[in-house]
């Protein structure tokens, strides 16, 4: 069984993936990857 903390982390991961997919559909893969890398630095 998962603890509450694990499920909260999993929701964060799922939200990230959804944002990522949306960005890819809007910007295309290359642009989305570069934007995400920049966000990671910020």
Short mmCIF file of C-alpha atoms in Angstrom, two decimals:
data_model
loop_
_atom_site.label_atom_id
_atom_site.label_comp_id
_atom_site.label_asym_id
_atom_site.label_seq_id
_atom_site.Cartn_x
_atom_site.Cartn_y
_atom_site.Cartn_z
CA UNK A 1 0.00 0.00 0.00
CA UNK A 2 1.06 3.56 -0.66
CA UNK A 3 1.30 6.16 2.06
CA UNK A 4 -0.34 9.58 1.78
CA UNK A 5 3.01 11.19 0.97
CA UNK A 6 3.55 8.81 -1.93
CA UNK A 7 0.19 9.58 -3.49
CA UNK A 8 0.76 13.32 -3.15
CA UNK A 9 4.11 12.96 -4.94
CA UNK A 10 2.45 10.82 -7.62
CA UNK A 11 -0.16 13.53 -8.23
CA UNK A 12 2.62 16.07 -8.70
CA UNK A 13 4.28 13.78 -11.23
CA UNK A 14 1.00 13.25 -13.10
CA UNK A 15 0.37 17.00 -13.21
CA UNK A 16 3.86 17.56 -14.59
CA UNK A 17 3.24 14.98 -17.30
CA UNK A 18 -0.06 16.58 -18.26
CA UNK A 19 1.56 20.01 -18.50
CA UNK A 20 4.36 18.48 -20.54
CA UNK A 21 1.92 16.87 -23.00
CA UNK A 22 0.02 20.14 -23.37
CA UNK A 23 3.24 22.06 -24.00
CA UNK A 24 4.29 19.54 -26.64
CA UNK A 25 0.93 19.84 -28.39
CA UNK A 26 1.17 23.64 -28.32
CA UNK A 27 4.86 24.23 -29.00
CA UNK A 28 6.11 21.01 -30.52
CA UNK A 29 8.62 18.69 -28.88
CA UNK A 30 11.82 20.68 -29.29
CA UNK A 31 10.37 23.95 -28.03
CA UNK A 32 8.63 22.21 -25.13
CA UNK A 33 11.82 20.46 -24.04
CA UNK A 34 13.84 23.66 -24.12
CA UNK A 35 11.15 25.50 -22.15
CA UNK A 36 11.00 22.75 -19.53
CA UNK A 37 14.78 22.69 -19.20
CA UNK A 38 14.76 26.47 -18.68
CA UNK A 39 12.03 26.12 -16.03
CA UNK A 40 14.09 23.48 -14.26
CA UNK A 41 16.99 25.90 -13.99
CA UNK A 42 14.84 28.78 -12.71
#
